[in-house]
């Protein structure tokens, strides 16, 4: 019987049984697998690290999509960097947005996800509001920032780890260019790792992304297969009211959309911004 | 006759050996010359012999000794781990889907990108030997486990590996403390007493000293040191006199038996495993007589498979399938350079163009250091499962 052992940490690791291998591709630069696990459904791993599983992807995608869009209140244009598995566009396109641009570096990831992780995109790649761009996310925001094209209300960075291909999406320059692609009250959110094991990531993001935004914060949600407790998402905006939308406001929007979410709701939305002391202290030592 | 060269007294096997000759001729007929013939059975037997001689120790093959995909495949099938020292070695392992969890990164000096590549590949054990390298690991401290390389110089090793790397034993406690302060987990010590050791005395001394160092640190440390990596140094039998690895390792076993039972023991053998597993087959491409010497020009030489004679200070036993009067001879490689000489002044039976010349014990640090000089094609590596015993000199 084959097993997948995650290679993130030296002293501890999670191990998944591989019940059936659907897809495996390895090059000198990366090693991608999609396999079935009886407990988790289809699992995608990249370079020995879990990227997404059918069982718990809803938590990640709902929280990275609905929190900034509901907080914004009137998002018309959304930019997604990464997210080739399609889960993010599926959630974003549940909103009455006019336009979504998704920038994915590799067409092969999209094709493979449509074939082997069809429940992730669930048809969203067919949505006429979607413009899929195959490009490097960093190059895209850099060029877009200098163009005269319309800004985005929400930017979602659905990246891989900062060690690996996602590295440039955690740099000062990326945040700076992304900021220039946003409307004045736009909101940017990013995947920011599991702070119990990766406290440094919080601090680094706070320093880098925080230079761009008047309100720099984090929110969190537990995603079981991102081992180590809850994951944090970085939150940046110049709209000082966005983070503290009232419960009634959120509830009204949520009800109006009639979303069939499995994790997100307005109470979760508000509570997600509450951070434990060890996380707060890693970016605000005086906390 | 004025002879400028000392006599080359390496083991030389001469005379008829029809079975061996036919075996190599068949391979050359099929794959061309020159060749490196990897005998899978020998490699498997070596791995198992070392495992049996060091039953409590996990073996991590030092890929640098011979970074060939076929060798990696065999070690992988045997369940061995891998000692890697570069991103290039990682990508070789990736090709075989060897998980980073089965590797340790043993190069003490690394650029940031190399650490990142290592982590991305899945290696989480890193070796360091000084405070600068420790600081480089700070951004990755939650992910890595560190081995501190300690330097113990060996008088008996042919290749001294404690000169370039390794901290002094009396620096260990301070480095562990610095690591603790930086939030980096040092999980144990490593050493490499040098390659091609005559006996295990340096291993034993290093084990004993590491044991004491680790125990002393463990009396106060909140994260105990519990890994000991005893490196490589297990010899090859270049003299063809027979090598009893169990006897070589007996003192190591005794020293290891003193350690706490819950410590994790690692070794990084390279040479011992692969040296006898690979045989070089070259062809005499030309000959002449100059200054009283028979000159033979091979199709492989110092810039190719025999590069270890230069870089690794090794002298490989040779074999020809001829007999007769031994004449002063010079065996040269194919390039135009005069350094490209395999044997300077060796007494050999007369060879003819087209004859095969066999180099034994040529698996470790041979092809690994070959060059591209003169754009001469590499010796091709072919894998065989041959029951033939390695030749051992009788006298
Ligand atoms: C760090 C390290 N480990 C292991 C080895 C392999 O040593 P040996 O071939 O003597 O077994 C070497 C050889 O250079 C080395 O540098």
XYZ file of C-alpha atoms and ligand atoms in Angstrom:
698
model
C 0.000 0.000 0.000
C 1.379 3.376 -0.994
C 1.432 6.408 1.234
C 2.068 10.080 0.784
C 4.151 11.709 3.481
C 4.135 15.465 3.582
C 7.629 16.943 3.588
C 7.023 20.306 5.262
C 8.598 19.804 8.669
C 11.535 17.812 9.925
C 10.135 16.560 13.186
C 6.486 15.904 12.307
C 4.511 15.027 9.206
C 1.069 13.948 8.103
C 0.659 10.824 6.073
C -2.145 9.966 3.649
C -2.898 6.598 2.166
C -2.915 6.656 -1.630
C -5.942 4.585 -2.546
C -5.755 5.308 -6.234
C -3.352 7.437 -8.235
C -5.145 9.534 -10.835
C -2.365 11.705 -12.113
C 1.299 12.214 -11.509
C 3.722 14.484 -13.280
C 7.235 15.282 -12.374
C 9.753 17.507 -13.994
C 13.104 18.707 -12.774
C 11.199 21.577 -11.168
C 8.100 20.116 -9.662
C 6.286 17.003 -8.654
C 2.511 17.044 -8.847
C 0.139 14.249 -7.810
C -3.604 13.782 -7.675
C -4.773 10.698 -5.840
C -7.788 9.348 -4.018
C -7.936 8.905 -0.281
C -10.895 7.169 1.304
C -11.314 9.839 3.967
C -10.482 12.968 2.000
C -11.590 12.249 -1.554
C -9.284 13.530 -4.222
C -6.075 15.054 -2.951
C -3.683 17.234 -4.917
C -0.073 17.585 -3.766
C 2.743 19.676 -5.165
C 6.380 19.087 -4.229
C 5.413 16.936 -1.273
C 2.928 19.458 0.164
C -0.872 19.142 0.265
C -2.486 21.764 -1.962
C -6.167 20.878 -1.772
C -8.472 17.991 -0.926
C -12.090 17.490 -1.891
C -13.089 17.003 1.737
C -11.988 20.361 3.133
C -11.387 22.698 0.195
C -14.720 24.420 0.877
C -13.342 26.020 4.027
C -10.365 27.516 2.261
C -12.201 28.698 -0.837
C -15.259 30.073 0.935
C -13.140 32.051 3.365
C -10.754 33.484 0.811
C -13.613 34.421 -1.575
C -16.608 35.471 0.533
C -14.882 37.420 3.294
C -13.387 40.165 1.083
C -16.325 40.263 -1.347
C -19.011 40.623 1.341
C -16.781 43.049 3.255
C -16.472 45.158 0.136
C -20.212 45.135 -0.338
C -20.275 46.087 -3.989
C -17.493 44.219 -5.781
C -17.852 44.256 -9.539
C -14.401 43.228 -10.664
C -12.297 40.528 -8.992
C -8.740 39.424 -9.750
C -7.591 35.951 -8.699
C -3.885 35.185 -8.834
C -3.273 31.443 -8.978
C -6.124 29.133 -8.028
C -5.730 26.889 -11.047
C -7.718 24.128 -9.375
C -10.853 26.214 -9.995
C -12.254 26.261 -6.454
C -11.765 29.998 -6.070
C -13.562 31.030 -9.250
C -16.422 28.689 -8.308
C -16.976 30.628 -5.066
C -16.287 34.113 -6.465
C -18.674 33.633 -9.371
C -21.513 32.910 -6.938
C -21.536 36.678 -6.362
C -23.155 39.106 -8.772
C -19.762 40.298 -9.994
C -19.435 41.607 -13.517
C -15.977 40.390 -14.259
C -13.366 37.979 -12.909
C -9.812 37.747 -14.208
C -7.916 34.683 -13.147
C -4.166 34.595 -13.761
C -2.734 31.100 -13.636
C 0.859 30.405 -14.572
C 0.250 27.022 -16.130
C -2.547 25.999 -18.484
C -1.717 22.376 -17.684
C -2.828 22.886 -14.073
C -6.218 24.158 -15.249
C -6.679 21.315 -17.726
C -5.618 18.747 -15.198
C -7.920 20.160 -12.520
C -10.900 20.189 -14.867
C -10.245 16.546 -15.631
C -9.222 15.177 -12.229
C -10.737 17.656 -9.751
C -13.967 18.496 -11.581
C -15.841 19.271 -8.357
C -13.487 22.138 -7.625
C -14.430 24.308 -10.584
C -17.854 22.668 -10.982
C -18.313 24.253 -14.397
C -17.071 27.710 -13.400
C -14.511 27.742 -16.207
C -17.510 28.019 -18.582
C -18.794 31.226 -16.962
C -18.781 34.081 -19.506
C -17.760 36.570 -16.791
C -14.432 34.796 -16.432
C -11.300 35.857 -18.281
C -8.617 33.199 -17.787
C -5.119 34.517 -18.435
C -2.177 32.130 -18.575
C 0.725 34.200 -17.298
C 3.053 34.707 -14.396
C 1.003 36.422 -11.671
C 3.814 38.798 -10.825
C 4.317 39.881 -14.444
C 0.573 40.295 -14.832
C 0.074 42.696 -11.919
C 3.206 44.590 -12.904
C 1.921 45.203 -16.422
C -1.642 45.775 -15.303
C -0.549 48.390 -12.777
C 1.009 50.436 -15.574
C -1.893 50.022 -17.976
C -5.064 52.053 -18.140
C -7.341 49.125 -17.655
C -10.074 49.277 -15.015
C -9.060 48.492 -11.461
C -10.250 45.579 -9.373
C -12.422 45.801 -6.281
C -11.000 42.637 -4.795
C -7.713 40.812 -5.379
C -7.329 37.259 -4.106
C -3.884 35.687 -4.087
C -4.460 31.943 -4.021
C -0.824 30.948 -4.140
C 1.355 28.000 -3.260
C 3.912 28.196 -0.473
C 6.461 31.015 -0.380
C 9.126 28.331 -0.801
C 8.698 27.255 -4.385
C 6.954 28.688 -7.415
C 4.766 30.988 -5.301
C 7.774 32.866 -3.943
C 7.331 36.058 -5.993
C 3.754 36.386 -4.758
C 5.104 37.165 -1.292
C 7.464 39.982 -2.293
C 7.314 43.734 -1.626
C 7.022 44.420 -5.326
C 4.125 42.070 -5.818
C 2.117 43.768 -3.069
C 3.021 47.182 -4.460
C 1.911 46.363 -8.013
C -1.203 44.607 -6.764
C -2.126 47.673 -4.735
C -1.980 49.766 -7.897
C -4.414 47.362 -9.576
C -6.994 47.995 -6.824
C -9.743 50.594 -6.619
C -9.292 53.095 -3.747
C -11.506 51.097 -1.382
C -10.417 47.761 -2.832
C -9.433 44.781 -0.667
C -6.583 42.367 -1.136
C -6.447 38.970 0.565
C -3.777 36.298 0.378
C -3.106 32.777 1.565
C -0.636 33.122 4.413
C 0.240 29.735 5.824
C -0.315 27.992 9.146
C 1.040 30.300 11.850
C 1.473 27.644 14.505
C 4.389 26.334 12.436
C 5.090 29.344 10.247
C 4.987 32.401 12.491
C 7.700 34.056 10.448
C 5.352 34.206 7.484
C 2.926 36.410 9.398
C 5.672 38.790 10.367
C 7.149 38.941 6.866
C 3.786 39.558 5.230
C 2.892 42.169 7.809
C 6.087 44.048 7.059
C 5.846 43.777 3.288
C 2.144 43.953 2.491
C 1.541 46.303 5.409
C 3.524 49.039 3.656
C 0.774 49.270 1.053
C -2.380 49.398 3.143
C -3.847 51.592 5.853
C -5.512 48.542 7.356
C -3.277 45.481 7.449
C -4.582 42.491 9.350
C -5.116 38.740 9.233
C -8.076 36.437 9.602
C -8.179 32.718 10.020
C -9.939 29.427 9.451
C -9.007 25.846 10.283
C -8.407 23.698 7.230
C -7.762 20.179 8.535
C -5.341 19.064 5.837
C -3.198 22.169 6.176
C -1.647 20.529 9.168
C -0.960 22.547 12.298
C -4.152 24.295 13.396
C -5.763 27.216 11.625
C -4.512 28.927 8.511
C -4.250 32.683 8.303
C -5.211 34.889 5.400
C -3.629 38.280 5.001
C -6.012 41.206 4.663
C -5.068 44.615 3.273
C -7.217 47.620 2.356
C -7.347 51.379 2.693
C -11.043 51.207 3.576
C -10.972 51.387 7.359
C -14.599 50.350 7.637
C -14.318 47.164 5.596
C -12.995 44.976 8.399
C -15.788 45.896 10.804
C -18.917 45.540 8.729
C -21.911 45.108 10.982
C -23.471 41.709 11.441
C -26.738 43.012 10.027
C -25.039 44.293 6.916
C -23.348 40.995 6.257
C -26.468 39.005 7.063
C -28.525 41.030 4.645
C -26.107 40.459 1.781
C -25.697 36.810 2.691
C -29.450 36.224 2.750
C -29.966 38.102 -0.491
C -27.522 35.816 -2.301
C -28.995 32.690 -0.765
C -25.565 31.085 -0.704
C -25.370 27.416 0.103
C -22.102 27.697 2.021
C -20.754 24.986 4.301
C -18.322 27.037 6.364
C -18.873 30.736 5.785
C -21.628 32.670 7.492
C -21.742 36.227 8.841
C -20.863 35.165 12.404
C -17.837 33.261 11.146
C -16.913 36.274 9.022
C -16.704 38.545 12.026
C -15.143 35.985 14.329
C -12.430 35.073 11.846
C -10.672 38.375 12.485
C -10.167 37.537 16.144
C -6.589 36.351 16.524
C -4.927 34.539 19.395
C -2.158 36.260 21.313
C 0.705 34.287 19.796
C -0.387 35.312 16.324
C -0.959 38.956 17.238
C 2.408 39.181 18.922
C 4.190 37.861 15.887
C 3.322 41.056 14.034
C 2.459 43.428 16.895
C 4.925 42.635 19.681
C 3.178 45.016 22.092
C -0.097 43.041 21.915
C 67.478 3.062 -20.213
C 66.747 6.312 -18.508
C 63.410 5.849 -16.737
C 61.874 9.064 -15.413
C 58.889 7.349 -13.844
C 58.630 5.311 -10.679
C 57.349 1.839 -11.274
C 53.569 1.543 -11.124
C 53.055 -1.387 -8.795
C 49.276 -1.495 -8.773
C 47.516 -4.862 -8.905
C 47.534 -6.143 -12.461
C 45.728 -9.288 -13.478
C 47.025 -10.960 -16.611
C 46.389 -14.106 -18.537
C 43.494 -16.051 -19.887
C 40.092 -15.690 -18.317
C 37.852 -16.816 -21.150
C 34.603 -16.359 -19.250
C 35.379 -12.792 -18.198
C 36.825 -11.879 -21.568
C 33.786 -13.196 -23.409
C 31.498 -11.325 -21.020
C 33.188 -7.975 -21.667
C 33.597 -8.582 -25.393
C 29.910 -9.299 -25.682
C 29.056 -6.066 -23.898
C 31.414 -4.060 -26.127
C 29.952 -5.707 -29.221
C 26.505 -4.656 -28.095
C 27.106 -1.244 -26.513
C 30.459 -0.092 -27.879
C 33.574 1.002 -26.009
C 34.374 2.515 -23.542
C 31.918 1.212 -20.965
C 31.278 1.335 -17.263
C 29.659 -1.951 -16.324
C 27.468 -1.723 -13.247
C 26.879 -5.108 -11.691
C 23.601 -4.841 -9.831
C 24.281 -7.979 -7.804
C 27.498 -6.573 -6.413
C 25.823 -3.321 -5.380
C 22.954 -5.177 -3.734
C 25.352 -7.494 -1.936
C 27.452 -4.566 -0.733
C 24.462 -2.680 0.606
C 23.243 -5.744 2.461
C 26.713 -6.519 3.797
C 27.080 -3.026 5.246
C 23.558 -3.196 6.649
C 24.442 -6.481 8.314
C 27.705 -5.063 9.644
C 25.925 -1.988 11.082
C 22.458 -3.293 11.890
C 21.388 -0.282 13.982
C 22.450 2.280 11.392
C 20.310 3.717 8.574
C 22.332 3.945 5.385
C 22.124 7.099 3.269
C 24.007 6.542 0.011
C 26.334 9.476 -0.733
C 25.043 10.309 -4.220
C 28.181 12.273 -5.047
C 30.211 9.049 -5.200
C 28.453 8.117 -8.427
C 25.342 10.100 -9.322
C 24.021 7.646 -11.866
C 20.253 7.073 -12.198
C 20.722 3.293 -12.332
C 22.573 3.318 -9.029
C 19.924 5.531 -7.475
C 17.257 3.118 -8.675
C 18.963 0.122 -7.062
C 19.563 1.912 -3.745
C 15.949 3.069 -3.814
C 14.727 -0.496 -4.327
C 16.885 -1.625 -1.425
C 15.118 0.929 0.755
C 18.214 3.065 1.318
C 18.248 6.771 1.996
C 20.287 9.379 0.156
C 22.921 11.877 1.216
C 22.645 14.836 -1.124
C 24.818 17.896 -1.482
C 23.315 19.918 -4.330
C 20.167 20.808 -6.225
C 21.422 18.712 -9.120
C 21.496 15.616 -6.951
C 17.981 16.396 -5.759
C 16.626 16.532 -9.280
C 18.191 13.132 -9.996
C 16.285 11.755 -7.033
C 13.121 13.532 -8.074
C 13.324 11.701 -11.394
C 13.035 8.504 -9.403
C 10.263 9.874 -7.205
C 12.442 9.472 -4.152
C 10.785 11.545 -1.434
C 12.816 14.287 0.180
C 11.976 12.664 3.497
C 14.434 9.926 2.630
C 17.301 12.346 2.129
C 19.641 14.427 4.223
C 21.327 17.511 2.872
C 24.938 17.255 3.979
C 26.689 20.202 2.378
C 27.703 22.450 5.280
C 27.827 25.618 3.151
C 24.680 26.625 1.292
C 23.331 29.627 -0.548
C 19.820 30.683 0.433
C 18.481 29.395 -2.862
C 19.978 25.987 -2.126
C 18.201 25.836 1.210
C 14.937 26.803 -0.479
C 15.466 24.239 -3.227
C 16.200 21.646 -0.572
C 13.025 22.422 1.350
C 10.979 22.437 -1.791
C 12.391 19.072 -2.697
C 11.366 17.915 0.764
C 14.710 17.624 2.496
C 14.387 18.909 6.053
C 17.626 17.651 7.589
C 20.483 20.061 6.971
C 24.100 19.884 8.053
C 25.924 23.027 9.147
C 29.222 23.712 10.867
C 29.296 27.403 11.785
C 27.215 30.317 13.044
C 26.853 32.007 9.632
C 25.155 28.916 8.263
C 22.955 28.735 11.338
C 21.678 32.263 10.686
C 20.790 31.361 7.114
C 18.319 28.819 8.491
C 16.407 31.290 10.666
C 13.637 31.928 8.109
C 13.072 28.194 7.840
C 13.541 27.335 11.495
C 10.136 25.772 11.999
C 10.762 23.347 9.170
C 14.323 22.120 9.544
C 16.276 19.798 11.809
C 19.980 20.475 11.958
C 23.002 18.223 12.298
C 26.204 19.939 13.426
C 29.223 18.633 11.614
C 32.193 18.152 13.884
C 35.732 17.835 12.604
C 37.942 14.944 13.685
C 41.086 14.684 11.610
C 42.116 11.209 10.495
C 45.750 10.340 9.952
C 44.848 7.067 8.291
C 42.391 8.327 5.669
C 43.639 8.792 2.131
C 41.149 11.585 1.521
C 40.970 13.986 4.439
C 37.461 15.386 4.765
C 37.778 17.092 8.097
C 40.076 19.828 6.862
C 37.582 21.750 4.776
C 34.439 21.285 6.880
C 33.418 20.712 10.440
C 33.551 22.732 13.641
C 36.000 21.928 16.413
C 34.580 19.680 19.133
C 34.870 22.493 21.673
C 32.656 24.772 19.552
C 29.719 22.376 19.601
C 28.116 23.437 22.877
C 28.209 27.094 21.886
C 26.686 26.455 18.455
C 23.889 24.404 19.996
C 23.200 27.270 22.374
C 23.159 29.809 19.561
C 20.784 27.574 17.638
C 18.480 27.336 20.634
C 18.473 31.090 20.971
C 17.538 31.411 17.293
C 14.778 28.835 17.610
C 16.530 26.276 15.415
C 16.484 22.660 16.452
C 19.850 20.915 16.425
C 18.934 17.260 16.460
C 22.382 15.773 16.526
C 25.971 15.654 15.363
C 27.636 14.376 12.244
C 31.192 13.768 11.224
C 33.099 12.461 8.264
C 36.453 11.069 9.251
C 37.714 10.925 5.677
C 37.292 8.614 2.774
C 39.025 5.253 2.237
C 39.951 4.611 5.864
C 42.325 1.744 6.605
C 40.621 0.915 9.832
C 37.773 2.155 11.970
C 39.839 3.716 14.731
C 38.893 7.278 13.733
C 35.243 6.347 13.524
C 35.432 4.882 16.990
C 37.188 7.913 18.399
C 34.689 10.268 16.788
C 31.705 8.237 18.000
C 33.054 8.233 21.532
C 33.710 11.958 21.528
C 30.337 12.785 19.980
C 28.666 10.570 22.547
C 30.293 12.551 25.346
C 29.508 15.908 23.719
C 25.874 15.026 23.137
C 25.397 13.671 26.622
C 26.900 16.738 28.163
C 24.628 18.998 26.132
C 21.644 16.820 26.909
C 22.024 17.310 30.636
C 20.860 20.899 30.167
C 19.187 21.078 26.758
C 15.432 21.255 26.574
C 15.537 19.732 23.092
C 17.853 16.742 23.348
C 20.366 15.797 20.680
C 19.499 12.299 19.557
C 20.867 11.774 16.051
C 24.417 10.696 15.316
C 25.566 10.601 11.714
C 28.835 8.695 11.370
C 29.459 9.740 7.757
C 31.323 7.620 5.228
C 34.867 6.402 5.011
C 34.140 2.695 4.533
C 36.879 1.549 2.186
C 37.102 -0.052 -1.208
C 39.462 -2.910 -1.905
C 41.830 -1.280 -4.388
C 44.582 -3.757 -3.486
C 42.296 -6.682 -4.343
C 43.228 -8.409 -1.144
C 39.730 -9.122 0.017
C 37.839 -6.862 2.389
C 36.015 -8.046 5.460
C 33.501 -5.296 6.134
C 32.125 -7.075 9.149
C 35.572 -7.077 10.745
C 36.127 -3.445 9.717
C 32.859 -2.427 11.373
C 33.213 -4.545 14.515
C 34.863 -1.767 16.574
C 32.216 0.691 15.306
C 29.479 -1.657 16.467
C 31.102 -1.886 19.852
C 31.334 1.897 20.137
C 27.727 2.378 19.001
C 26.522 -0.162 21.543
C 27.492 2.317 24.252
C 25.032 4.945 22.989
C 21.537 5.364 24.377
C 19.209 2.934 22.604
C 16.799 5.645 21.483
C 19.351 7.600 19.475
C 18.948 7.521 15.734
C 22.072 6.406 13.875
C 22.919 7.338 10.311
C 25.820 6.637 7.953
C 26.611 8.137 4.542
C 28.525 5.442 2.683
C 29.617 6.150 -0.872
C 32.825 4.457 -1.877
C 32.322 1.110 -0.151
C 28.977 0.566 -1.870
C 29.760 1.557 -5.419
C 33.492 1.100 -5.970
C 33.401 -2.664 -6.605
C 30.007 -2.478 -8.343
C 31.409 -0.831 -11.453
C 34.063 -2.067 -13.845
C 35.601 0.030 -16.592
C 36.035 -1.511 -20.023
C 38.315 0.318 -22.450
C 39.850 -0.649 -25.762
C 43.411 -0.213 -26.940
C 42.905 2.214 -29.818
C 46.576 2.566 -30.813
C 50.110 1.617 -29.772
C 53.678 2.653 -30.383
C 57.171 2.219 -28.959
C 58.930 5.336 -27.711
C 62.055 5.661 -25.560
C 61.948 2.004 -24.776
C 58.375 2.107 -23.572
C 55.363 0.402 -25.056
C 52.725 3.115 -25.330
C 49.073 2.098 -25.451
C 46.392 4.648 -26.196
C 42.960 3.851 -24.737
C 39.548 5.218 -25.631
C 38.979 6.385 -22.025
C 41.353 8.041 -19.591
C 42.086 10.638 -16.943
C 39.550 13.115 -18.327
C 36.889 10.377 -18.294
C 36.368 7.320 -16.110
C 39.915 7.401 -14.732
C 39.553 10.969 -13.424
C 39.571 9.556 -9.901
C 43.264 8.821 -10.254
C 43.729 12.561 -10.261
C 40.936 13.927 -8.055
C 40.444 10.992 -5.698
C 44.067 9.820 -5.463
C 42.910 6.296 -6.291
C 44.823 3.654 -8.201
C 42.556 1.123 -9.844
C 43.554 -2.509 -10.356
C 43.833 -3.347 -14.036
C 43.282 -6.527 -15.986
C 44.359 -7.623 -19.483
C 43.695 -10.954 -21.110
C 47.298 -11.481 -22.288
C 50.308 -13.266 -20.931
C 53.987 -13.263 -21.710
C 57.039 -11.205 -20.968
C 56.299 -8.065 -18.975
C 57.535 -4.998 -20.788
C 57.773 -1.448 -19.448
C 54.603 0.168 -20.666
C 52.669 3.425 -20.516
C 48.897 3.372 -20.675
C 47.524 6.656 -21.945
C 44.071 8.124 -22.385
C 42.570 9.503 -25.580
C 43.016 13.253 -25.162
C 45.916 15.252 -26.510
C 47.094 16.237 -23.057
C 50.189 14.627 -21.612
C 48.633 14.437 -18.142
C 46.171 11.971 -19.608
C 48.118 8.880 -18.560
C 46.498 6.046 -16.629
C 49.702 4.153 -15.775
C 53.145 5.697 -16.193
C 55.525 2.793 -15.966
C 53.822 -0.520 -15.612
C 55.189 -3.928 -16.486
C 52.694 -5.500 -18.883
C 52.466 -8.265 -21.410
C 52.386 -6.913 -24.950
C 48.915 -5.721 -25.951
C 47.444 -5.431 -29.431
C 45.154 -2.837 -30.929
C 41.590 -3.863 -30.165
C 42.470 -5.546 -26.866
C 40.281 -4.789 -23.894
C 41.712 -3.278 -20.740
C 39.599 -3.741 -17.645
C 39.669 -1.391 -14.646
C 38.333 -2.866 -11.410
C 36.852 -1.110 -8.368
C 35.878 1.817 -10.556
C 32.463 2.821 -9.215
C 33.329 5.578 -6.759
C 34.493 9.094 -7.661
C 35.311 7.986 -11.219
C 32.641 9.044 -13.706
C 31.502 11.468 -10.990
C 34.432 13.768 -11.780
C 34.766 13.197 -15.516
C 35.235 16.229 -17.727
C 34.184 17.297 -21.194
C 37.747 17.831 -22.344
C 38.352 17.177 -26.058
C 34.604 16.535 -26.464
C 35.274 12.827 -26.161
C 32.028 10.943 -25.473
C 31.472 9.530 -21.983
C 31.866 5.869 -21.240
C 28.383 4.443 -21.408
C 27.053 2.872 -18.232
C 25.412 -0.520 -18.704
C 23.767 -2.600 -16.009
C 24.360 -6.327 -15.722
C 23.350 -9.010 -13.241
C 26.486 -11.024 -13.299
C 27.245 -13.745 -10.768
C 30.973 -13.406 -11.379
C 33.040 -12.914 -8.256
C 35.335 -9.930 -8.075
C 38.912 -10.964 -8.761
C 41.101 -11.179 -5.689
C 44.888 -11.338 -6.028
C 46.085 -14.635 -4.693
C 49.465 -13.639 -3.342
C 29.530 14.643 3.626
C 29.967 13.374 2.990
N 29.299 12.249 3.273
C 29.646 11.068 2.718
C 30.686 10.968 1.812
C 30.992 9.628 1.241
O 32.169 9.123 1.757
P 32.719 7.692 1.372
O 32.727 7.596 -0.107
O 34.053 7.629 1.996
O 31.798 6.661 1.968
C 31.410 12.121 1.475
C 32.512 12.052 0.523
O 33.090 12.991 0.091
C 31.036 13.365 2.085
O 31.682 14.490 1.784
